[in-house]
XYZ file of N, CA and C in Angstrom:
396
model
N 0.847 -1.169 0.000
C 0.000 0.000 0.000
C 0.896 1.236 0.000
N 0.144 2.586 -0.921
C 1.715 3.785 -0.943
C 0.570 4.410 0.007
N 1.747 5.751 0.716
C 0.891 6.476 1.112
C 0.448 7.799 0.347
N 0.025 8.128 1.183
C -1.758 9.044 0.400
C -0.638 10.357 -0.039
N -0.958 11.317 -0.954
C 0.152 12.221 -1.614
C -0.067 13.294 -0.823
N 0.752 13.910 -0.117
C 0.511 15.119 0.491
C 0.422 16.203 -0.548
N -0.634 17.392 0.192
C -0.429 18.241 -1.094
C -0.091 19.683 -0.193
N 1.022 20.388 -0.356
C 1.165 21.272 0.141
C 0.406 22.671 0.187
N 1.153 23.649 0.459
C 0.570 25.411 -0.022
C 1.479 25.885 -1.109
N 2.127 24.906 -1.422
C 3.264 25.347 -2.680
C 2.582 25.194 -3.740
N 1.965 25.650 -4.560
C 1.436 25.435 -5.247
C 2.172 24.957 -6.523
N 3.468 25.314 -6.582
C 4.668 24.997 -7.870
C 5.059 23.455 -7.676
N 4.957 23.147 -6.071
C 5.609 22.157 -5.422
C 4.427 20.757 -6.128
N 3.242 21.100 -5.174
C 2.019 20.355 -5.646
C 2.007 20.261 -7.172
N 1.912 20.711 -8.270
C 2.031 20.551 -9.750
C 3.292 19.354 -9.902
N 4.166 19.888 -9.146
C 5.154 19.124 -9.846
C 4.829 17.458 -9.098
N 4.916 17.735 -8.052
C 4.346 16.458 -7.413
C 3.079 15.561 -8.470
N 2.355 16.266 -8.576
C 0.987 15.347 -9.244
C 1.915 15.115 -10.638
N 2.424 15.725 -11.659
C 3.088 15.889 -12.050
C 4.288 14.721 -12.537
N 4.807 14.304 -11.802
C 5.436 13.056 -11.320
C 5.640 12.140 -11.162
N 3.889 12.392 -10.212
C 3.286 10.931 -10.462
C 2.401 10.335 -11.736
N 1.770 11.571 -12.296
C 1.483 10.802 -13.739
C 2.132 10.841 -14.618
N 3.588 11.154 -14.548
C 4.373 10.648 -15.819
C 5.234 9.059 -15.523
N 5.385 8.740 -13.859
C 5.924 7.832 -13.592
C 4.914 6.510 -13.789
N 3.468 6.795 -13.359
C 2.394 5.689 -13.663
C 2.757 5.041 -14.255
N 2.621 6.038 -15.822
C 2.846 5.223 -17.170
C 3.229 4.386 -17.634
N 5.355 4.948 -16.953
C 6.232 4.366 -17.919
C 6.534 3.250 -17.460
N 7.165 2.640 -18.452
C 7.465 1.343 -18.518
C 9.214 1.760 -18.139
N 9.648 0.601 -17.655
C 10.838 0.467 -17.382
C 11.845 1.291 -17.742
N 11.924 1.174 -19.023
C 13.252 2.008 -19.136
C 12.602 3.375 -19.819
N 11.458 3.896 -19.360
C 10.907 5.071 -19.574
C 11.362 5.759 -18.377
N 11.353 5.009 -17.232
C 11.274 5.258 -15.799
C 12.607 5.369 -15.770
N 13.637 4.737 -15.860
C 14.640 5.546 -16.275
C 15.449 7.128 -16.628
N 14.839 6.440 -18.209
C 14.962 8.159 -18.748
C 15.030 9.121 -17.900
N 13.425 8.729 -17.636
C 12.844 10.004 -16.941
C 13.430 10.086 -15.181
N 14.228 9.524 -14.949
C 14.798 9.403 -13.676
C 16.315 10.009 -14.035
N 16.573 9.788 -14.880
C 17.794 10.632 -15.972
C 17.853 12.277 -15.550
N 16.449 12.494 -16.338
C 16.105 14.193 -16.435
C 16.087 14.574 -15.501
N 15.697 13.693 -14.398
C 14.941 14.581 -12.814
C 16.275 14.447 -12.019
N 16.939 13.667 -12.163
C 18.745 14.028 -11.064
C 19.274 15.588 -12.187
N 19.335 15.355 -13.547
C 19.936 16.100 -14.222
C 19.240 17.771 -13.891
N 18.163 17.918 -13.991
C 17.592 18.820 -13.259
C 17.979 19.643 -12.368
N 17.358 18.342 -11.171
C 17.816 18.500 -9.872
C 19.639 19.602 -9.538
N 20.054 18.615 -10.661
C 21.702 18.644 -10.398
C 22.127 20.307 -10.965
N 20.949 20.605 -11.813
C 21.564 21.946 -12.549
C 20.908 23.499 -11.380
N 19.639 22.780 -10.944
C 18.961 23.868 -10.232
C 19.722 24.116 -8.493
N 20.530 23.266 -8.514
C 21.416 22.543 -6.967
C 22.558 23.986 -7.849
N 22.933 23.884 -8.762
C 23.858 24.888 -9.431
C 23.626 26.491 -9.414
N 22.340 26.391 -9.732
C 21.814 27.402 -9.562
C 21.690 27.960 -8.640
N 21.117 27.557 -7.465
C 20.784 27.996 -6.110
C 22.212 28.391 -5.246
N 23.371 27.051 -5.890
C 24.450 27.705 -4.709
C 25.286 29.261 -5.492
N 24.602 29.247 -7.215
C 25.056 30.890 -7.321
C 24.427 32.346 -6.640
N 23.195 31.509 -5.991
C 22.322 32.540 -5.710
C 22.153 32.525 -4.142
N 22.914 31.613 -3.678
C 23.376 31.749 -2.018
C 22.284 30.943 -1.132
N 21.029 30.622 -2.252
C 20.034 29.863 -2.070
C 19.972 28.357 -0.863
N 20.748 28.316 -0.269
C 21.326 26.937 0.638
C 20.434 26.241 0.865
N 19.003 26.509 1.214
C 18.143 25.822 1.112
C 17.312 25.022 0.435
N 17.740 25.506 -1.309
C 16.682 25.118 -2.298
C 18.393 24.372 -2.612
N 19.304 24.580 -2.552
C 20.687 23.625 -3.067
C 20.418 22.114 -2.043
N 20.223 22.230 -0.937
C 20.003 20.868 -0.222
C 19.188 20.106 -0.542
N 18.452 20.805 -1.019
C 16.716 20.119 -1.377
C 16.590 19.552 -2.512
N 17.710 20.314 -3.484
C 17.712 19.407 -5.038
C 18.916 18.320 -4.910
N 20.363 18.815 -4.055
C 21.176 17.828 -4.011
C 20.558 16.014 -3.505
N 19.564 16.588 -2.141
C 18.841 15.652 -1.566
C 18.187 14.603 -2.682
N 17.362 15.172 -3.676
C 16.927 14.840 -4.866
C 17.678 14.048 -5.742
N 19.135 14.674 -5.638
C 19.550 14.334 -6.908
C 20.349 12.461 -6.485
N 20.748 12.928 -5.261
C 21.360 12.031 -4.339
C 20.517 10.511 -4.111
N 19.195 11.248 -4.135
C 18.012 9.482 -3.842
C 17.450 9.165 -5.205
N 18.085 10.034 -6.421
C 17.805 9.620 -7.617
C 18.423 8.699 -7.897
N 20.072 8.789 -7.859
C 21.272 8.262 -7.726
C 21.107 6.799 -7.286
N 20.676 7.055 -5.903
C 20.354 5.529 -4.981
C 19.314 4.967 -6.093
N 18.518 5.378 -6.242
C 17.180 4.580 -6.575
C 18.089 4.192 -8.507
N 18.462 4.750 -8.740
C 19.562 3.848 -10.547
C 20.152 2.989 -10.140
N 20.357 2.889 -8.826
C 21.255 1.911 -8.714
C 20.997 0.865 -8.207
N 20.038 1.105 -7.318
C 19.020 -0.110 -6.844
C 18.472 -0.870 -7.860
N 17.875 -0.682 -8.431
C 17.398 -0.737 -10.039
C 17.988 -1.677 -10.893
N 19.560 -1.869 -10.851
C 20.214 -3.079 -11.262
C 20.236 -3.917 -11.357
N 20.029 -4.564 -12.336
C 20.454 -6.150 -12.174
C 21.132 -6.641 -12.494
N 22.271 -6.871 -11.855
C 23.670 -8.197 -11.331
C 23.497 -8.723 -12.349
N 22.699 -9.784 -11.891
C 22.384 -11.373 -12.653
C 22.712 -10.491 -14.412
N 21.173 -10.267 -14.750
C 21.402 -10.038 -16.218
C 22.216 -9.281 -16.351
N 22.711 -7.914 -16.160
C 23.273 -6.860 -16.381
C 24.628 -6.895 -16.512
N 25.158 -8.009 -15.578
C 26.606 -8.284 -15.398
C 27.981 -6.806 -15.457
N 28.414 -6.893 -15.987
C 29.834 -5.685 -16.140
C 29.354 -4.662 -16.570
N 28.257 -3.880 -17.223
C 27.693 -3.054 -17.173
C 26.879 -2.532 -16.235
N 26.162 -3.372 -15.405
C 25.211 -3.250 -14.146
C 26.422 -2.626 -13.273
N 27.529 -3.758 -12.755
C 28.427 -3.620 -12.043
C 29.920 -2.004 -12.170
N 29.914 -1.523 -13.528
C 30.366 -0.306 -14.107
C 29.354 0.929 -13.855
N 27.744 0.678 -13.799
C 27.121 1.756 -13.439
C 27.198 1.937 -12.083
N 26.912 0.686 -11.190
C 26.809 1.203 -9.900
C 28.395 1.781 -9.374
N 29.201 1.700 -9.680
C 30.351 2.182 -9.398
C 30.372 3.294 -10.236
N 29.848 3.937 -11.510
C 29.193 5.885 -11.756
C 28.490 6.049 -11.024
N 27.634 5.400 -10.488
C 26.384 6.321 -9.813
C 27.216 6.835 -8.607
N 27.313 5.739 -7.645
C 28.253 5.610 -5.963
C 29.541 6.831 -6.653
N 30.261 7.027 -7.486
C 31.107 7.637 -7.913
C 30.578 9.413 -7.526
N 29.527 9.345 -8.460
C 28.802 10.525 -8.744
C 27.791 11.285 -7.551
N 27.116 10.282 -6.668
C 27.166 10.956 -5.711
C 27.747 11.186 -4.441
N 28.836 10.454 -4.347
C 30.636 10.813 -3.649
C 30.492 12.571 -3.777
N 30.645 12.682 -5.301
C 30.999 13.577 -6.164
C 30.395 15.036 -5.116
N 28.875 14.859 -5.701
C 27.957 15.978 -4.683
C 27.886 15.822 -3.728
N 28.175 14.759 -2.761
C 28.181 14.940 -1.193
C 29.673 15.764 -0.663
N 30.684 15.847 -1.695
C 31.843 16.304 -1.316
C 31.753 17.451 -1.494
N 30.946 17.888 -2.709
C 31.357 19.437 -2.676
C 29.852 20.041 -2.510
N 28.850 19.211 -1.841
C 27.706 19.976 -1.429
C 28.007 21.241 -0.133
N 28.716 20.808 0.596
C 29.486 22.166 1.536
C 30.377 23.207 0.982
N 30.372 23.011 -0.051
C 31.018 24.252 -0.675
C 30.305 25.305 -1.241
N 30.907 26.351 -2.102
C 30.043 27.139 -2.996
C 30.092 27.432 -4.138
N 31.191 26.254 -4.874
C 31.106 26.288 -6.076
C 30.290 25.629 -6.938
N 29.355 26.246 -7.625
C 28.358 25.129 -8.720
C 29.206 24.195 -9.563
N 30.159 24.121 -10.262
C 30.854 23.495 -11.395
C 30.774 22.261 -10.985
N 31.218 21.644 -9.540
C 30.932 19.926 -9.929
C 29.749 19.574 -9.981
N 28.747 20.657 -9.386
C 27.137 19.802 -9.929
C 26.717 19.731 -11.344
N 27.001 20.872 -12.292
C 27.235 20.968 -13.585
C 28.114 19.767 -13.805
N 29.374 19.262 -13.598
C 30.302 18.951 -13.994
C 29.370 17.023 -13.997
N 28.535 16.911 -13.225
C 27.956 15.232 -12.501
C 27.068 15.606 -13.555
N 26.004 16.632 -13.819
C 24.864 16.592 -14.465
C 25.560 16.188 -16.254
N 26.446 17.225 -16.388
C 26.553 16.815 -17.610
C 27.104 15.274 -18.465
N 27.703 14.802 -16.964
C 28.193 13.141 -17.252
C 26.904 12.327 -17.090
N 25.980 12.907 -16.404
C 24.560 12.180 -16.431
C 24.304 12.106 -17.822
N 24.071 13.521 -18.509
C 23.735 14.047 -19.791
C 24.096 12.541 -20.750
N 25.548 12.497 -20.829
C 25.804 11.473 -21.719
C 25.436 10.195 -21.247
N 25.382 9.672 -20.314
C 24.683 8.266 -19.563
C 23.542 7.851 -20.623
N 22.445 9.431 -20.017
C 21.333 9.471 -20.659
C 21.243 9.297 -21.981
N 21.983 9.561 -22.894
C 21.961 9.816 -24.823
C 22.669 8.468 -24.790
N 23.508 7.891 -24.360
C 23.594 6.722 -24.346
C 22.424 5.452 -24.092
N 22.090 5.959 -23.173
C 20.831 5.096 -22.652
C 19.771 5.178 -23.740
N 19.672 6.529 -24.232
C 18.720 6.696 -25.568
C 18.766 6.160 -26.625
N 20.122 5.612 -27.064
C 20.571 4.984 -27.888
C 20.481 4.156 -27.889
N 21.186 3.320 -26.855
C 20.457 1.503 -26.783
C 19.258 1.190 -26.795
N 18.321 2.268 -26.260
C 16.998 1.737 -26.647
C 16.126 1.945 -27.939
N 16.856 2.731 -28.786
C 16.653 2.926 -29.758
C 16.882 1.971 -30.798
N 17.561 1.526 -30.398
C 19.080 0.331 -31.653
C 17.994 -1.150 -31.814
Protein backbone atom coordinates (compact mmCIF):
# COMPACT_ATOMS: atom_id res chain seq x y z
CA UNK A 1 0.00 0.00 0.00
CA UNK A 2 1.71 3.79 -0.94
CA UNK A 3 0.89 6.48 1.11
CA UNK A 4 -1.76 9.04 0.40
CA UNK A 5 0.15 12.22 -1.61
CA UNK A 6 0.51 15.12 0.49
CA UNK A 7 -0.43 18.24 -1.09
CA UNK A 8 1.16 21.27 0.14
CA UNK A 9 0.57 25.41 -0.02
CA UNK A 10 3.26 25.35 -2.68
CA UNK A 11 1.44 25.44 -5.25
CA UNK A 12 4.67 25.00 -7.87
CA UNK A 13 5.61 22.16 -5.42
CA UNK A 14 2.02 20.35 -5.65
CA UNK A 15 2.03 20.55 -9.75
CA UNK A 16 5.15 19.12 -9.85
CA UNK A 17 4.35 16.46 -7.41
CA UNK A 18 0.99 15.35 -9.24
CA UNK A 19 3.09 15.89 -12.05
CA UNK A 20 5.44 13.06 -11.32
CA UNK A 21 3.29 10.93 -10.46
CA UNK A 22 1.48 10.80 -13.74
CA UNK A 23 4.37 10.65 -15.82
CA UNK A 24 5.92 7.83 -13.59
CA UNK A 25 2.39 5.69 -13.66
CA UNK A 26 2.85 5.22 -17.17
CA UNK A 27 6.23 4.37 -17.92
CA UNK A 28 7.47 1.34 -18.52
CA UNK A 29 10.84 0.47 -17.38
CA UNK A 30 13.25 2.01 -19.14
CA UNK A 31 10.91 5.07 -19.57
CA UNK A 32 11.27 5.26 -15.80
CA UNK A 33 14.64 5.55 -16.27
CA UNK A 34 14.96 8.16 -18.75
CA UNK A 35 12.84 10.00 -16.94
CA UNK A 36 14.80 9.40 -13.68
CA UNK A 37 17.79 10.63 -15.97
CA UNK A 38 16.10 14.19 -16.44
CA UNK A 39 14.94 14.58 -12.81
CA UNK A 40 18.74 14.03 -11.06
CA UNK A 41 19.94 16.10 -14.22
CA UNK A 42 17.59 18.82 -13.26
CA UNK A 43 17.82 18.50 -9.87
CA UNK A 44 21.70 18.64 -10.40
CA UNK A 45 21.56 21.95 -12.55
CA UNK A 46 18.96 23.87 -10.23
CA UNK A 47 21.42 22.54 -6.97
CA UNK A 48 23.86 24.89 -9.43
CA UNK A 49 21.81 27.40 -9.56
CA UNK A 50 20.78 28.00 -6.11
CA UNK A 51 24.45 27.71 -4.71
CA UNK A 52 25.06 30.89 -7.32
CA UNK A 53 22.32 32.54 -5.71
CA UNK A 54 23.38 31.75 -2.02
CA UNK A 55 20.03 29.86 -2.07
CA UNK A 56 21.33 26.94 0.64
CA UNK A 57 18.14 25.82 1.11
CA UNK A 58 16.68 25.12 -2.30
CA UNK A 59 20.69 23.62 -3.07
CA UNK A 60 20.00 20.87 -0.22
CA UNK A 61 16.72 20.12 -1.38
CA UNK A 62 17.71 19.41 -5.04
CA UNK A 63 21.18 17.83 -4.01
CA UNK A 64 18.84 15.65 -1.57
CA UNK A 65 16.93 14.84 -4.87
CA UNK A 66 19.55 14.33 -6.91
CA UNK A 67 21.36 12.03 -4.34
CA UNK A 68 18.01 9.48 -3.84
CA UNK A 69 17.80 9.62 -7.62
CA UNK A 70 21.27 8.26 -7.73
CA UNK A 71 20.35 5.53 -4.98
CA UNK A 72 17.18 4.58 -6.58
CA UNK A 73 19.56 3.85 -10.55
CA UNK A 74 21.26 1.91 -8.71
CA UNK A 75 19.02 -0.11 -6.84
CA UNK A 76 17.40 -0.74 -10.04
CA UNK A 77 20.21 -3.08 -11.26
CA UNK A 78 20.45 -6.15 -12.17
CA UNK A 79 23.67 -8.20 -11.33
CA UNK A 80 22.38 -11.37 -12.65
CA UNK A 81 21.40 -10.04 -16.22
CA UNK A 82 23.27 -6.86 -16.38
CA UNK A 83 26.61 -8.28 -15.40
CA UNK A 84 29.83 -5.69 -16.14
CA UNK A 85 27.69 -3.05 -17.17
CA UNK A 86 25.21 -3.25 -14.15
CA UNK A 87 28.43 -3.62 -12.04
CA UNK A 88 30.37 -0.31 -14.11
CA UNK A 89 27.12 1.76 -13.44
CA UNK A 90 26.81 1.20 -9.90
CA UNK A 91 30.35 2.18 -9.40
CA UNK A 92 29.19 5.88 -11.76
CA UNK A 93 26.38 6.32 -9.81
CA UNK A 94 28.25 5.61 -5.96
CA UNK A 95 31.11 7.64 -7.91
CA UNK A 96 28.80 10.53 -8.74
CA UNK A 97 27.17 10.96 -5.71
CA UNK A 98 30.64 10.81 -3.65
CA UNK A 99 31.00 13.58 -6.16
CA UNK A 100 27.96 15.98 -4.68
CA UNK A 101 28.18 14.94 -1.19
CA UNK A 102 31.84 16.30 -1.32
CA UNK A 103 31.36 19.44 -2.68
CA UNK A 104 27.71 19.98 -1.43
CA UNK A 105 29.49 22.17 1.54
CA UNK A 106 31.02 24.25 -0.67
CA UNK A 107 30.04 27.14 -3.00
CA UNK A 108 31.11 26.29 -6.08
CA UNK A 109 28.36 25.13 -8.72
CA UNK A 110 30.85 23.49 -11.40
CA UNK A 111 30.93 19.93 -9.93
CA UNK A 112 27.14 19.80 -9.93
CA UNK A 113 27.23 20.97 -13.58
CA UNK A 114 30.30 18.95 -13.99
CA UNK A 115 27.96 15.23 -12.50
CA UNK A 116 24.86 16.59 -14.46
CA UNK A 117 26.55 16.81 -17.61
CA UNK A 118 28.19 13.14 -17.25
CA UNK A 119 24.56 12.18 -16.43
CA UNK A 120 23.74 14.05 -19.79
CA UNK A 121 25.80 11.47 -21.72
CA UNK A 122 24.68 8.27 -19.56
CA UNK A 123 21.33 9.47 -20.66
CA UNK A 124 21.96 9.82 -24.82
CA UNK A 125 23.59 6.72 -24.35
CA UNK A 126 20.83 5.10 -22.65
CA UNK A 127 18.72 6.70 -25.57
CA UNK A 128 20.57 4.98 -27.89
CA UNK A 129 20.46 1.50 -26.78
CA UNK A 130 17.00 1.74 -26.65
CA UNK A 131 16.65 2.93 -29.76
CA UNK A 132 19.08 0.33 -31.65
Amino acid sequence: MTAPMRLTTDAAATYRTIDAVGRTAAADPHQLVELMYKECIAALRSAAFATERKQTAVKSERLSRATAILFGLESGLDFERGGEVSRTLATLYHGLRSQIVNSSLGSDPAPFRAVADDLEEIADAWNQARAA
